[in-house]
Amino acid sequence: MKRNPIATLIILLLLSTGIAQAQTQPQIQGKVQDQTTGEPIPYAEAILTPTTENANATENPHHTITTQDGTFQITGVPNGEYTLMIRSVGYDLTTREQIRLTPTQKTHDAGTIQLQPLEIGLAEVVVVGSRRQIVYRLDKRIIEASSNLMGSGGTAVDILENTPSIRVGVDGEVTFRGSSGFKVYVDGQPSFYSGTQALQQVPAGQIENIEVITTPSARYDTDGEVGMINIITKKSSRSGLTGMVNLSGSTALSNGLDFMLAQQRNKLQWHLAGNWNQPVRESDFHQQKETTVGDQITTSTSDGPRRSKGYFYGIRTGIDYAVAPRTSLNAEVDIHYGKNTRTGDLAYSETIAAAGADPVSGDYNSRDDYDLHSTVWSGTVGFAHKFDDGHQLTGSFMAGYEGDAMEYFQSDLFFRGGDSQGSRAQGHRAWEDERRWTVRSNIDYVLPYSETGRLEAGWQYFSYLEDGDYNMQFWDPARQEFYWREDIYNTFYFQRGIHSLYAIGSDSFGPVDAQIGLRGEHTHRVLRSSIEGSNRTVNRFEVFPSLHLGYNLPREQTLTLAYSYRTNRPQLFYMEPYITYRDYYTAEIGNPDIRPEYVNSVELSYKKNMQQHVIQSTVFYRSRRDKIERLRVPYEAGVTLDSMANVGNDHALGLELSAQLKVAKSWDVNVIGNVYYYKVVNDLGSGGRQETSTNYDFTLNNLFRIGRTTRVQFDGNFVGPTVTTQGRSAAFWFANLAVRQQLFSPNLQGTLSFRDVFNSARYRSDITTANLVSITRIRPRYPVITMSLSYTFNNYNRSQSQARDNRDLFEGTNY
């Protein structure tokens, strides 16, 4: 693009003039630190307000945020007397009064301002205190876990439900603005798992807060085309032994237990955490299908209950050791067992009509059983060193092995009625045995080159390897026994290795904050299978830029602009080139030639602080190339085949609104709305269409404080319709209620929550193509009521995250 030299010169002159003015105008500066650790606190808010007697100052407050090293500068301040307030999430606020600027004293150095962490007891933090649900920063938004009372005993999935940009679907799946392609980090390190599965592994009671980054910088992996989620777990810096225990159970027969212990001894700190979680989901399932294969039309109806249950058990332990004042080492070992089971007992009826023949009908009982389980062992070691002149070097290495990984499926049709009542008509069994290895390593360097500027650079490596085999048995009605299908047996091997280099520069120029980054990645991918013609090898080098700009306006207003270019690499099950079965009438197959998605994302955000209220709005645009979508086509009589394909391109243009309002002294309201126009351009056949839709959802969250020991939360949620190239899902709504009560002492509390109070949640999905009509309806069997107890000792630095569990709502949405 040809640039206008005159316009460029004008911009440079304006910037230089602004910087010069910022250097000559009176200013107030200081540094913000953690009172306990002495570490700088980045992104703390510094608000300067004139006193009532100050006739020379403007009526509106000045506002800025601290940099990465905790420093701040407020410029353009007229002479007069002011009060300085410093606040940050997780800390008590601090004020400095009687700050005077005069013609002879045009600057004021506030020195080092220390903030006290909110680590006091339960009564003060949980019941009386009130933190903001969402804190906005230049490149992220922080979800304060303690702000959500709903669904105690849940996971990170549940905390995210009332968050702009994020939707938790009827099956518990988390999506960013309509996409499940996001990356999960835990304490700044990529999770061993991916997507929703990674979020389900972290108990809500062990989470301090969650960072949601919709336009990540070049520092992070580029996988996840719509952003990333970083879970910050709780840590205690208190000396001696501290800990917490959370226990929960629900009317759906879900149950959970998790605990954390920590001890600080001089230079050594150790921690031990464990969890036991068994979520249950039950729904009434109804599905109608009409498939056309050649001249044969099959119409079928499935109706009955579906039930799923998960078993998630884990334990992790680690140490942090200060080798020297500026050097530390850390290590952690993590062992997790995960198991997902699913059963269905449905009444199944079908009618087959072929040209020139009378229709043939049959009634059956369809029973299916699914079991997916594995055990993960992983270990991580790391180091951090700060040099005397402020620059820093960090590194880590993680290795993990997932063994005992088995995916088992069983599906049977039994005659219903007649002389053959109860005998097996059809059936099959499937086993997929897998082994997985993951390795990650990184070296990161940070160089502060000025009070506000810094350079970052690093190298990262990721390797994932999986191999296994797949077997199936089918029922032989004539011989009345199962037999092996040798033609379906398959072995597979998959390996993906990614080398990455990145560089980021950031600085502040008066009211302007800027960050620009560039990341290069080389990907090597190998797919091997015993299916003829399905072997693939890919080598690819790609460059991914990022840009973040922030502008601090008067009257506590902030404007930010962000851009990122990202990708979504297909997972292995997207590419597996062999047929598997989800139940007797739903088969699926992978596509070894599926391509990655590539996404350009742009966001423009505005935030306004109005004393105790916060208003945030974001306009976003996302353009995705080679969109990956599940397609459904007829396979056999009454059986459909699902596969993943690059269906084309899609575009989303939307607006997010978030308001955190203090209606009264004991009543806080959070209003979250999201509306966006969506267009998907289909480049395939398979009955897909060009689709457009206006998608929207809305959440109203009310939090009431009754006295010093009781909190009540009531929220309403409306989830709007969505579309694909083959159909659409209908809107639905539900409401939740929770009561939290301190019991006997500030260290013990109970929470009673009611999920879907009015039993209003309904799910409906319609798929219509030239040779397939599929209508699916799902309804929870009953509202879910959950009771939880939480106990802490020695004032563990805790956040009471009582999250909601969508997994108890619907079962069967993938059928």
GROMACS .gro file of N, CA, C and O in nm, residues 745-790:
model
  184
  745SER      N    1  -1.847  -2.014   6.196
  745SER     CA    2  -1.724  -1.936   6.205
  745SER      C    3  -1.691  -1.881   6.068
  745SER      O    4  -1.741  -1.931   5.966
  746PRO      N    5  -1.602  -1.778   6.062
  746PRO     CA    6  -1.567  -1.723   5.931
  746PRO      C    7  -1.497  -1.821   5.839
  746PRO      O    8  -1.487  -1.795   5.719
  747ASN      N    9  -1.448  -1.933   5.891
  747ASN     CA   10  -1.376  -2.029   5.808
  747ASN      C   11  -1.465  -2.131   5.740
  747ASN      O   12  -1.416  -2.209   5.658
  748LEU      N   13  -1.591  -2.138   5.775
  748LEU     CA   14  -1.681  -2.240   5.722
  748LEU      C   15  -1.802  -2.173   5.658
  748LEU      O   16  -1.864  -2.085   5.717
  749GLN      N   17  -1.835  -2.216   5.536
  749GLN     CA   18  -1.952  -2.161   5.469
  749GLN      C   19  -2.022  -2.270   5.390
  749GLN      O   20  -1.963  -2.370   5.349
  750GLY      N   21  -2.151  -2.249   5.367
  750GLY     CA   22  -2.230  -2.339   5.284
  750GLY      C   23  -2.298  -2.263   5.173
  750GLY      O   24  -2.335  -2.146   5.189
  751THR      N   25  -2.314  -2.328   5.059
  751THR     CA   26  -2.381  -2.266   4.944
  751THR      C   27  -2.486  -2.363   4.890
  751THR      O   28  -2.457  -2.480   4.866
  752LEU      N   29  -2.607  -2.314   4.872
  752LEU     CA   30  -2.716  -2.391   4.812
  752LEU      C   31  -2.754  -2.324   4.681
  752LEU      O   32  -2.791  -2.207   4.679
  753SER      N   33  -2.742  -2.396   4.571
  753SER     CA   34  -2.770  -2.338   4.439
  753SER      C   35  -2.875  -2.418   4.366
  753SER      O   36  -2.883  -2.541   4.381
  754PHE      N   37  -2.957  -2.347   4.287
  754PHE     CA   38  -3.064  -2.407   4.209
  754PHE      C   39  -3.039  -2.375   4.063
  754PHE      O   40  -3.050  -2.260   4.021
  755ARG      N   41  -3.006  -2.476   3.987
  755ARG     CA   42  -2.973  -2.460   3.846
  755ARG      C   43  -3.100  -2.480   3.762
  755ARG      O   44  -3.171  -2.579   3.780
  756ASP      N   45  -3.129  -2.385   3.671
  756ASP     CA   46  -3.249  -2.391   3.586
  756ASP      C   47  -3.374  -2.400   3.674
  756ASP      O   48  -3.449  -2.496   3.673
  757VAL      N   49  -3.395  -2.295   3.754
  757VAL     CA   50  -3.500  -2.292   3.855
  757VAL      C   51  -3.637  -2.324   3.796
  757VAL      O   52  -3.717  -2.399   3.854
  758PHE      N   53  -3.667  -2.270   3.679
  758PHE     CA   54  -3.800  -2.286   3.620
  758PHE      C   55  -3.808  -2.402   3.520
  758PHE      O   56  -3.908  -2.416   3.450
  759ASN      N   57  -3.702  -2.482   3.514
  759ASN     CA   58  -3.700  -2.597   3.422
  759ASN      C   59  -3.737  -2.554   3.279
  759ASN      O   60  -3.816  -2.618   3.211
  760SER      N   61  -3.676  -2.444   3.235
  760SER     CA   62  -3.712  -2.386   3.106
  760SER      C   63  -3.613  -2.419   2.995
  760SER      O   64  -3.642  -2.392   2.879
  761ALA      N   65  -3.497  -2.474   3.028
  761ALA     CA   66  -3.393  -2.498   2.926
  761ALA      C   67  -3.440  -2.604   2.827
  761ALA      O   68  -3.483  -2.713   2.866
  762ARG      N   69  -3.432  -2.573   2.700
  762ARG     CA   70  -3.467  -2.666   2.593
  762ARG      C   71  -3.364  -2.653   2.482
  762ARG      O   72  -3.314  -2.545   2.454
  763TYR      N   73  -3.335  -2.765   2.419
  763TYR     CA   74  -3.239  -2.764   2.308
  763TYR      C   75  -3.307  -2.823   2.185
  763TYR      O   76  -3.369  -2.929   2.192
  764ARG      N   77  -3.294  -2.752   2.072
  764ARG     CA   78  -3.348  -2.802   1.945
  764ARG      C   79  -3.250  -2.769   1.834
  764ARG      O   80  -3.205  -2.655   1.820
  765SER      N   81  -3.215  -2.871   1.757
  765SER     CA   82  -3.125  -2.856   1.644
  765SER      C   83  -3.191  -2.915   1.520
  765SER      O   84  -3.239  -3.029   1.523
  766ASP      N   85  -3.193  -2.838   1.411
  766ASP     CA   86  -3.252  -2.883   1.285
  766ASP      C   87  -3.144  -2.884   1.177
  766ASP      O   88  -3.074  -2.786   1.157
  767ILE      N   89  -3.132  -2.998   1.106
  767ILE     CA   90  -3.042  -3.011   0.992
  767ILE      C   91  -3.125  -3.052   0.871
  767ILE      O   92  -3.200  -3.151   0.877
  768THR      N   93  -3.112  -2.975   0.764
  768THR     CA   94  -3.188  -3.005   0.643
  768THR      C   95  -3.097  -2.993   0.522
  768THR      O   96  -3.038  -2.887   0.497
  769THR      N   97  -3.083  -3.103   0.448
  769THR     CA   98  -3.009  -3.103   0.322
  769THR      C   99  -3.095  -3.174   0.217
  769THR      O  100  -3.208  -3.214   0.245
  770ALA      N  101  -3.038  -3.192   0.098
  770ALA     CA  102  -3.115  -3.254  -0.011
  770ALA      C  103  -3.154  -3.398   0.021
  770ALA      O  104  -3.257  -3.447  -0.025
  771ASN      N  105  -3.072  -3.470   0.100
  771ASN     CA  106  -3.101  -3.611   0.127
  771ASN      C  107  -3.102  -3.644   0.275
  771ASN      O  108  -3.089  -3.759   0.314
  772LEU      N  109  -3.117  -3.541   0.359
  772LEU     CA  110  -3.121  -3.566   0.503
  772LEU      C  111  -3.204  -3.459   0.573
  772LEU      O  112  -3.189  -3.340   0.548
  773VAL      N  113  -3.293  -3.505   0.661
  773VAL     CA  114  -3.363  -3.418   0.755
  773VAL      C  115  -3.343  -3.477   0.894
  773VAL      O  116  -3.374  -3.594   0.917
  774SER      N  117  -3.286  -3.398   0.986
  774SER     CA  118  -3.260  -3.445   1.121
  774SER      C  119  -3.305  -3.339   1.221
  774SER      O  120  -3.262  -3.224   1.213
  775ILE      N  121  -3.393  -3.377   1.312
  775ILE     CA  122  -3.445  -3.286   1.414
  775ILE      C  123  -3.417  -3.348   1.551
  775ILE      O  124  -3.460  -3.460   1.579
  776THR      N  125  -3.345  -3.275   1.636
  776THR     CA  126  -3.307  -3.325   1.767
  776THR      C  127  -3.361  -3.231   1.874
  776THR      O  128  -3.343  -3.109   1.866
  777ARG      N  129  -3.428  -3.291   1.975
  777ARG     CA  130  -3.478  -3.214   2.089
  777ARG      C  131  -3.428  -3.278   2.218
  777ARG      O  132  -3.435  -3.400   2.232
  778ILE      N  133  -3.379  -3.193   2.310
  778ILE     CA  134  -3.327  -3.243   2.437
  778ILE      C  135  -3.381  -3.155   2.550
  778ILE      O  136  -3.388  -3.033   2.538
  779ARG      N  137  -3.418  -3.223   2.659
  779ARG     CA  138  -3.474  -3.153   2.775
  779ARG      C  139  -3.417  -3.213   2.903
  779ARG      O  140  -3.419  -3.335   2.919
  780PRO      N  141  -3.366  -3.130   2.995
  780PRO     CA  142  -3.319  -3.184   3.122
  780PRO      C  143  -3.431  -3.255   3.197
  780PRO      O  144  -3.548  -3.214   3.189
  781ARG      N  145  -3.398  -3.360   3.268
  781ARG     CA  146  -3.501  -3.439   3.336
  781ARG      C  147  -3.557  -3.367   3.457
  781ARG      O  148  -3.669  -3.389   3.497
  782TYR      N  149  -3.475  -3.282   3.521
  782TYR     CA  150  -3.522  -3.207   3.636
  782TYR      C  151  -3.425  -3.094   3.665
  782TYR      O  152  -3.309  -3.098   3.623
  783PRO      N  153  -3.470  -2.990   3.737
  783PRO     CA  154  -3.372  -2.887   3.778
  783PRO      C  155  -3.267  -2.949   3.870
  783PRO      O  156  -3.292  -3.045   3.941
  784VAL      N  157  -3.146  -2.892   3.867
  784VAL     CA  158  -3.034  -2.944   3.945
  784VAL      C  159  -3.014  -2.856   4.069
  784VAL      O  160  -2.998  -2.734   4.057
  785ILE      N  161  -3.014  -2.917   4.186
  785ILE     CA  162  -2.991  -2.848   4.313
  785ILE      C  163  -2.860  -2.899   4.370
  785ILE      O  164  -2.838  -3.020   4.381
  786THR      N  165  -2.772  -2.807   4.405
  786THR     CA  166  -2.639  -2.844   4.453
  786THR      C  167  -2.615  -2.783   4.591
  786THR      O  168  -2.647  -2.666   4.614
  787MET      N  169  -2.558  -2.863   4.680
  787MET     CA  170  -2.519  -2.817   4.812
  787MET      C  171  -2.368  -2.831   4.826
  787MET      O  172  -2.312  -2.934   4.788
  788SER      N  173  -2.303  -2.728   4.880
  788SER     CA  174  -2.158  -2.734   4.896
  788SER      C  175  -2.117  -2.679   5.032
  788SER      O  176  -2.186  -2.595   5.090
  789LEU      N  177  -2.004  -2.729   5.081
  789LEU     CA  178  -1.942  -2.680   5.203
  789LEU      C  179  -1.797  -2.646   5.173
  789LEU      O  180  -1.729  -2.721   5.100
  790SER      N  181  -1.748  -2.536   5.228
  790SER     CA  182  -1.610  -2.494   5.208
  790SER      C  183  -1.549  -2.455   5.342
  790SER      O  184  -1.612  -2.386   5.422
   0.00000   0.00000   0.00000
